[in-house]
PDB file of C-alpha atoms in Angstrom:
ATOM      1  CA  MET A   1      -0.034   0.139   0.266  1.00  0.00           C
ATOM      2  CA  ALA A   2       2.313   2.345   0.396  1.00  0.00           C
ATOM      3  CA  ALA A   3       4.758   1.714  -2.493  1.00  0.00           C
ATOM      4  CA  GLU A   4       1.600   3.847  -4.701  1.00  0.00           C
ATOM      5  CA  PRO A   5       1.499   6.875  -2.184  1.00  0.00           C
ATOM      6  CA  THR A   6       5.185   6.467  -3.187  1.00  0.00           C
ATOM      7  CA  ALA A   7       5.230   6.790  -6.767  1.00  0.00           C
ATOM      8  CA  ARG A   8       2.654   9.245  -7.201  1.00  0.00           C
ATOM      9  CA  ARG A   9       4.895  11.588  -5.181  1.00  0.00           C
ATOM     10  CA  VAL A  10       8.048  10.409  -7.098  1.00  0.00           C
ATOM     11  CA  THR A  11       5.943  10.679 -10.280  1.00  0.00           C
ATOM     12  CA  ARG A  12       4.650  14.493  -9.452  1.00  0.00           C
ATOM     13  CA  ARG A  13       8.611  14.813  -8.140  1.00  0.00           C
ATOM     14  CA  ARG A  14       9.813  14.075 -12.123  1.00  0.00           C
ATOM     15  CA  VAL A  15       7.488  16.328 -13.779  1.00  0.00           C
ATOM     16  CA  ARG A  16       8.260  19.171 -11.407  1.00  0.00           C
ATOM     17  CA  THR A  17      12.227  18.233 -12.152  1.00  0.00           C
ATOM     18  CA  ARG A  18      11.028  18.807 -16.165  1.00  0.00           C
ATOM     19  CA  ALA A  19       8.350  21.569 -15.678  1.00  0.00           C
ATOM     20  CA  ASN A  20      12.390  23.427 -13.759  1.00  0.00           C
ATOM     21  CA  LEU A  21      14.311  22.257 -15.928  1.00  0.00           C
ATOM     22  CA  LEU A  22      12.402  24.207 -18.947  1.00  0.00           C
ATOM     23  CA  ASP A  23      11.996  27.146 -16.771  1.00  0.00           C
ATOM     24  CA  ALA A  24      15.092  27.119 -16.590  1.00  0.00           C
ATOM     25  CA  ALA A  25      16.772  26.049 -20.321  1.00  0.00           C
ATOM     26  CA  PHE A  26      13.771  29.196 -21.341  1.00  0.00           C
ATOM     27  CA  ALA A  27      15.669  31.801 -19.846  1.00  0.00           C
ATOM     28  CA  VAL A  28      18.835  30.568 -20.580  1.00  0.00           C
ATOM     29  CA  PHE A  29      18.105  29.883 -24.380  1.00  0.00           C
ATOM     30  CA  ALA A  30      16.550  33.567 -24.905  1.00  0.00           C
ATOM     31  CA  ALA A  31      19.307  35.422 -22.563  1.00  0.00           C
ATOM     32  CA  LYS A  32      22.606  33.669 -25.104  1.00  0.00           C
ATOM     33  CA  GLY A  33      21.159  31.944 -27.672  1.00  0.00           C
ATOM     34  CA  PHE A  34      20.444  27.810 -28.836  1.00  0.00           C
ATOM     35  CA  GLY A  35      23.831  26.632 -29.564  1.00  0.00           C
ATOM     36  CA  ARG A  36      26.011  28.824 -26.642  1.00  0.00           C
ATOM     37  CA  VAL A  37      24.358  26.696 -24.683  1.00  0.00           C
ATOM     38  CA  SER A  38      25.690  23.655 -22.536  1.00  0.00           C
ATOM     39  CA  ILE A  39      23.460  20.970 -20.950  1.00  0.00           C
ATOM     40  CA  GLU A  40      26.003  22.373 -17.780  1.00  0.00           C
ATOM     41  CA  GLU A  41      24.746  25.286 -17.401  1.00  0.00           C
ATOM     42  CA  VAL A  42      21.190  24.531 -17.878  1.00  0.00           C
ATOM     43  CA  CYS A  43      21.194  22.166 -14.541  1.00  0.00           C
ATOM     44  CA  GLU A  44      23.054  25.357 -13.020  1.00  0.00           C
ATOM     45  CA  ALA A  45      20.511  27.493 -13.522  1.00  0.00           C
ATOM     46  CA  ALA A  46      18.126  25.442 -12.537  1.00  0.00           C
ATOM     47  CA  GLY A  47      19.505  23.829  -9.406  1.00  0.00           C
ATOM     48  CA  TYR A  48      19.680  19.806 -10.778  1.00  0.00           C
ATOM     49  CA  SER A  49      22.413  18.058 -11.493  1.00  0.00           C
ATOM     50  CA  ARG A  50      22.746  16.677 -14.917  1.00  0.00           C
ATOM     51  CA  GLY A  51      21.633  13.227 -13.581  1.00  0.00           C
ATOM     52  CA  ALA A  52      18.602  15.586 -13.215  1.00  0.00           C
ATOM     53  CA  PHE A  53      18.689  16.315 -16.870  1.00  0.00           C
ATOM     54  CA  TYR A  54      19.304  12.875 -17.520  1.00  0.00           C
ATOM     55  CA  SER A  55      16.480  11.235 -16.505  1.00  0.00           C
ATOM     56  CA  ASN A  56      14.211  13.801 -17.951  1.00  0.00           C
ATOM     57  CA  PHE A  57      15.834  14.588 -21.255  1.00  0.00           C
ATOM     58  CA  ASP A  58      18.850  12.881 -23.779  1.00  0.00           C
ATOM     59  CA  SER A  59      20.011  16.156 -24.632  1.00  0.00           C
ATOM     60  CA  LEU A  60      19.353  19.686 -25.359  1.00  0.00           C
ATOM     61  CA  ASP A  61      18.108  18.861 -28.085  1.00  0.00           C
ATOM     62  CA  GLU A  62      15.202  16.707 -27.153  1.00  0.00           C
ATOM     63  CA  LEU A  63      14.542  19.921 -24.270  1.00  0.00           C
ATOM     64  CA  PHE A  64      14.403  22.713 -27.267  1.00  0.00           C
ATOM     65  CA  PHE A  65      11.649  20.446 -28.743  1.00  0.00           C
ATOM     66  CA  ALA A  66       9.881  19.995 -25.497  1.00  0.00           C
ATOM     67  CA  LEU A  67      10.473  23.409 -24.274  1.00  0.00           C
ATOM     68  CA  TYR A  68       9.300  24.507 -27.800  1.00  0.00           C
ATOM     69  CA  ARG A  69       6.002  21.966 -28.186  1.00  0.00           C
ATOM     70  CA  GLN A  70       4.992  23.542 -25.389  1.00  0.00           C
ATOM     71  CA  ARG A  71       4.803  27.418 -26.247  1.00  0.00           C
ATOM     72  CA  ALA A  72       3.477  25.835 -29.342  1.00  0.00           C
ATOM     73  CA  ASP A  73       0.543  23.667 -27.787  1.00  0.00           C
ATOM     74  CA  LEU A  74       0.788  27.792 -25.647  1.00  0.00           C
ATOM     75  CA  ILE A  75      -0.340  28.995 -29.032  1.00  0.00           C
ATOM     76  CA  ALA A  76      -2.619  26.840 -30.858  1.00  0.00           C
ATOM     77  CA  ARG A  77      -4.891  26.725 -27.721  1.00  0.00           C
ATOM     78  CA  GLN A  78      -5.049  30.236 -27.667  1.00  0.00           C
ATOM     79  CA  VAL A  79      -5.951  30.653 -31.003  1.00  0.00           C
ATOM     80  CA  ALA A  80      -8.802  27.397 -30.634  1.00  0.00           C
ATOM     81  CA  ASP A  81      -9.817  29.135 -26.813  1.00  0.00           C
ATOM     82  CA  ALA A  82     -10.106  32.758 -29.360  1.00  0.00           C
ATOM     83  CA  LEU A  83     -11.635  32.045 -32.107  1.00  0.00           C
ATOM     84  CA  ALA A  84     -14.241  28.798 -30.064  1.00  0.00           C
ATOM     85  CA  GLY A  85     -16.214  31.714 -29.060  1.00  0.00           C
ATOM     86  CA  ASP A  86     -18.899  32.569 -31.571  1.00  0.00           C
ATOM     87  CA  GLY A  87     -21.231  29.958 -31.970  1.00  0.00           C
ATOM     88  CA  PRO A  88     -21.871  28.673 -36.119  1.00  0.00           C
ATOM     89  CA  ASP A  89     -21.557  32.248 -37.025  1.00  0.00           C
ATOM     90  CA  LEU A  90     -17.562  33.736 -37.410  1.00  0.00           C
ATOM     91  CA  ASP A  91     -17.445  37.405 -36.873  1.00  0.00           C
ATOM     92  CA  VAL A  92     -14.620  37.585 -38.487  1.00  0.00           C
ATOM     93  CA  PRO A  93     -13.153  41.133 -37.053  1.00  0.00           C
ATOM     94  CA  ALA A  94     -14.761  39.939 -33.352  1.00  0.00           C
ATOM     95  CA  SER A  95     -12.771  36.771 -32.855  1.00  0.00           C
ATOM     96  CA  VAL A  96      -9.216  39.038 -35.207  1.00  0.00           C
ATOM     97  CA  ASP A  97      -9.798  41.132 -31.845  1.00  0.00           C
ATOM     98  CA  ARG A  98      -9.975  38.500 -29.384  1.00  0.00           C
ATOM     99  CA  VAL A  99      -6.872  36.293 -31.104  1.00  0.00           C
ATOM    100  CA  THR A 100      -4.567  39.461 -30.926  1.00  0.00           C
ATOM    101  CA  GLU A 101      -5.585  39.546 -27.435  1.00  0.00           C
ATOM    102  CA  VAL A 102      -4.242  36.540 -26.311  1.00  0.00           C
ATOM    103  CA  LEU A 103      -1.808  35.837 -28.407  1.00  0.00           C
ATOM    104  CA  LEU A 104       1.530  35.220 -27.014  1.00  0.00           C
ATOM    105  CA  LEU A 105       3.992  37.354 -28.855  1.00  0.00           C
ATOM    106  CA  ASP A 106       6.829  37.815 -26.267  1.00  0.00           C
ATOM    107  CA  LEU A 107       9.906  38.619 -27.011  1.00  0.00           C
ATOM    108  CA  ASP A 108      11.866  36.125 -25.460  1.00  0.00           C
ATOM    109  CA  TRP A 109      10.023  33.854 -27.153  1.00  0.00           C
ATOM    110  CA  LEU A 110      10.345  34.883 -30.274  1.00  0.00           C
ATOM    111  CA  LEU A 111      14.016  34.773 -29.416  1.00  0.00           C
ATOM    112  CA  VAL A 112      13.919  31.659 -28.557  1.00  0.00           C
ATOM    113  CA  LYS A 113      11.114  30.062 -31.208  1.00  0.00           C
ATOM    114  CA  THR A 114      14.075  31.767 -34.089  1.00  0.00           C
ATOM    115  CA  ASP A 115      16.682  29.714 -33.157  1.00  0.00           C
ATOM    116  CA  PHE A 116      14.453  26.418 -33.263  1.00  0.00           C
ATOM    117  CA  LEU A 117      13.808  27.661 -36.185  1.00  0.00           C
ATOM    118  CA  VAL A 118      17.408  28.136 -37.916  1.00  0.00           C
ATOM    119  CA  HIS A 119      18.261  24.900 -35.605  1.00  0.00           C
ATOM    120  CA  ALA A 120      15.087  22.829 -37.563  1.00  0.00           C
ATOM    121  CA  ALA A 121      15.786  24.382 -40.568  1.00  0.00           C
ATOM    122  CA  ARG A 122      19.214  22.195 -40.543  1.00  0.00           C
ATOM    123  CA  ASP A 123      18.203  19.325 -39.282  1.00  0.00           C
ATOM    124  CA  PRO A 124      15.220  17.639 -42.053  1.00  0.00           C
ATOM    125  CA  ALA A 125      13.951  14.982 -38.609  1.00  0.00           C
ATOM    126  CA  VAL A 126      13.581  18.203 -36.551  1.00  0.00           C
ATOM    127  CA  ALA A 127      12.195  19.992 -39.494  1.00  0.00           C
ATOM    128  CA  GLN A 128       9.831  17.604 -40.347  1.00  0.00           C
ATOM    129  CA  SER A 129       8.456  17.633 -36.124  1.00  0.00           C
ATOM    130  CA  LEU A 130       8.351  21.374 -36.552  1.00  0.00           C
ATOM    131  CA  LEU A 131       6.718  20.927 -39.499  1.00  0.00           C
ATOM    132  CA  GLU A 132       4.214  18.961 -37.487  1.00  0.00           C
ATOM    133  CA  HIS A 133       3.688  20.789 -34.814  1.00  0.00           C
ATOM    134  CA  ARG A 134       2.890  23.901 -37.079  1.00  0.00           C
ATOM    135  CA  ALA A 135       0.400  21.810 -39.301  1.00  0.00           C
ATOM    136  CA  ARG A 136      -1.393  21.615 -35.687  1.00  0.00           C
ATOM    137  CA  LEU A 137      -1.721  25.655 -35.690  1.00  0.00           C
ATOM    138  CA  ARG A 138      -3.063  25.833 -39.006  1.00  0.00           C
ATOM    139  CA  GLY A 139      -5.274  22.672 -38.114  1.00  0.00           C
ATOM    140  CA  ALA A 140      -7.024  25.017 -34.926  1.00  0.00           C
ATOM    141  CA  ILE A 141      -7.623  27.758 -37.830  1.00  0.00           C
ATOM    142  CA  ALA A 142      -8.793  25.984 -40.094  1.00  0.00           C
ATOM    143  CA  ASP A 143     -11.304  24.129 -38.168  1.00  0.00           C
ATOM    144  CA  ARG A 144     -13.094  26.957 -36.920  1.00  0.00           C
ATOM    145  CA  LEU A 145     -13.433  28.627 -39.855  1.00  0.00           C
ATOM    146  CA  ALA A 146     -14.378  25.490 -41.812  1.00  0.00           C
ATOM    147  CA  ARG A 147     -17.471  25.276 -38.967  1.00  0.00           C
ATOM    148  CA  ALA A 148     -18.656  28.535 -40.125  1.00  0.00           C
ATOM    149  CA  ARG A 149     -18.505  28.061 -43.535  1.00  0.00           C
ATOM    150  CA  GLY A 150     -22.004  28.981 -45.069  1.00  0.00           C
ATOM    151  CA  HIS A 151     -22.405  31.977 -42.196  1.00  0.00           C
ATOM    152  CA  THR A 152     -19.314  33.524 -43.311  1.00  0.00           C
ATOM    153  CA  ALA A 153     -17.354  34.323 -46.848  1.00  0.00           C
ATOM    154  CA  LEU A 154     -14.186  34.347 -47.451  1.00  0.00           C
ATOM    155  CA  PRO A 155     -12.163  36.241 -50.093  1.00  0.00           C
ATOM    156  CA  ALA A 156     -12.547  34.218 -52.844  1.00  0.00           C
ATOM    157  CA  VAL A 157      -7.845  35.491 -53.565  1.00  0.00           C
ATOM    158  CA  LEU A 158      -7.700  33.226 -50.524  1.00  0.00           C
ATOM    159  CA  GLY A 159      -9.272  29.700 -52.204  1.00  0.00           C
ATOM    160  CA  ASP A 160     -10.025  27.353 -49.319  1.00  0.00           C
ATOM    161  CA  VAL A 161     -10.536  27.314 -45.303  1.00  0.00           C
ATOM    162  CA  ASP A 162      -7.005  25.811 -45.442  1.00  0.00           C
ATOM    163  CA  ALA A 163      -5.654  28.094 -47.864  1.00  0.00           C
ATOM    164  CA  ALA A 164      -6.650  31.069 -45.400  1.00  0.00           C
ATOM    165  CA  ALA A 165      -5.485  28.704 -42.651  1.00  0.00           C
ATOM    166  CA  HIS A 166      -1.806  29.703 -44.484  1.00  0.00           C
ATOM    167  CA  ALA A 167      -1.743  32.923 -44.754  1.00  0.00           C
ATOM    168  CA  VAL A 168      -3.269  33.638 -40.698  1.00  0.00           C
ATOM    169  CA  VAL A 169       0.658  31.875 -39.677  1.00  0.00           C
ATOM    170  CA  ALA A 170       2.700  33.584 -42.386  1.00  0.00           C
ATOM    171  CA  ALA A 171       1.581  37.062 -41.273  1.00  0.00           C
ATOM    172  CA  TYR A 172       1.127  35.829 -37.576  1.00  0.00           C
ATOM    173  CA  ASP A 173       5.778  34.855 -38.973  1.00  0.00           C
ATOM    174  CA  GLY A 174       5.663  38.438 -40.456  1.00  0.00           C
ATOM    175  CA  VAL A 175       4.965  40.778 -38.028  1.00  0.00           C
ATOM    176  CA  THR A 176       6.672  38.593 -35.311  1.00  0.00           C
ATOM    177  CA  THR A 177       9.351  38.780 -36.597  1.00  0.00           C
ATOM    178  CA  GLN A 178       9.828  42.559 -36.742  1.00  0.00           C
ATOM    179  CA  LEU A 179       9.003  42.755 -33.106  1.00  0.00           C
ATOM    180  CA  LEU A 180      12.322  40.859 -33.560  1.00  0.00           C
ATOM    181  CA  LEU A 181      13.976  44.013 -34.553  1.00  0.00           C
ATOM    182  CA  ASP A 182      11.998  47.374 -33.382  1.00  0.00           C
ATOM    183  CA  LYS A 183      10.422  45.748 -30.089  1.00  0.00           C
ATOM    184  CA  ASP A 184       6.968  47.279 -30.431  1.00  0.00           C
ATOM    185  CA  VAL A 185       4.986  45.470 -28.925  1.00  0.00           C
ATOM    186  CA  ASP A 186       1.502  47.429 -28.952  1.00  0.00           C
ATOM    187  CA  SER A 187       2.534  48.454 -32.928  1.00  0.00           C
ATOM    188  CA  ALA A 188       2.816  44.329 -33.046  1.00  0.00           C
ATOM    189  CA  ARG A 189      -1.041  43.412 -31.964  1.00  0.00           C
ATOM    190  CA  ALA A 190      -2.955  46.586 -33.987  1.00  0.00           C
ATOM    191  CA  TRP A 191      -0.234  45.213 -37.582  1.00  0.00           C
ATOM    192  CA  LEU A 192      -1.264  41.877 -36.661  1.00  0.00           C
ATOM    193  CA  LYS A 193      -4.971  42.634 -36.469  1.00  0.00           C
ATOM    194  CA  GLN A 194      -5.050  44.853 -39.778  1.00  0.00           C
ATOM    195  CA  LEU A 195      -3.248  42.619 -41.437  1.00  0.00           C
ATOM    196  CA  LEU A 196      -6.085  39.608 -40.576  1.00  0.00           C
ATOM    197  CA  THR A 197      -8.904  41.334 -41.054  1.00  0.00           C
ATOM    198  CA  ALA A 198      -7.926  41.711 -44.434  1.00  0.00           C
ATOM    199  CA  LEU A 199      -7.013  38.243 -44.916  1.00  0.00           C
ATOM    200  CA  LEU A 200     -10.836  37.116 -44.101  1.00  0.00           C
ATOM    201  CA  THR A 201     -13.129  39.600 -44.736  1.00  0.00           C
ATOM    202  CA  ASP A 202     -12.875  42.136 -47.555  1.00  0.00           C
ATOM    203  CA  GLY A 203     -10.486  44.415 -45.883  1.00  0.00           C
ATOM    204  CA  SER A 204     -13.355  46.988 -44.845  1.00  0.00           C
ATOM    205  CA  GLY A 205     -14.316  44.909 -41.838  1.00  0.00           C
ATOM    206  CA  ASN A 206     -17.422  43.685 -43.847  1.00  0.00           C
ATOM    207  CA  GLN A 207     -17.979  39.710 -44.368  1.00  0.00           C
ATOM    208  CA  GLU A 208     -19.375  39.892 -47.287  1.00  0.00           C
TER     209      GLU A 208
END
């Protein structure tokens, strides 16, 4: 009987250790950049030994991808939740407002994400995993647009809902690239709102 509570304590401790390593790695990667960070530096920042690191991750690459997945999943949930409030009818301007208000536009995250994109571009296996997670984000957007079909007309130039979802993610990528350079979060949110409204409507805020 005593073994089960002990096992639960071990599991909770392992989950906490993993979370602390991810948090520490995020701070170190944002400050120094991936490729300039050692396992020892991550362990030191988290207050753990190399043994604790290797009990959770096989390599810095694995930790880096776990960190990316954590943040990418958060963004996908933010988008899905923001688009879930309209019922069958999709009020595009109102939905765009909600998305741009909650969407993660964190400069440290964007630095880490950019490092990851460069890393993935040089490693086909990592690139494939990244493509799969980006597809999940597009899927959340496309699913919401598809459920609104018949109630909201997308601009014909976009084609289908999948193409529209690609355009939304491309707009986000472009805005966040600019944000990395000028560090103006308020302008980035306003610009993203304008781009998404123009993409998903006739450009004037009308849906028809």
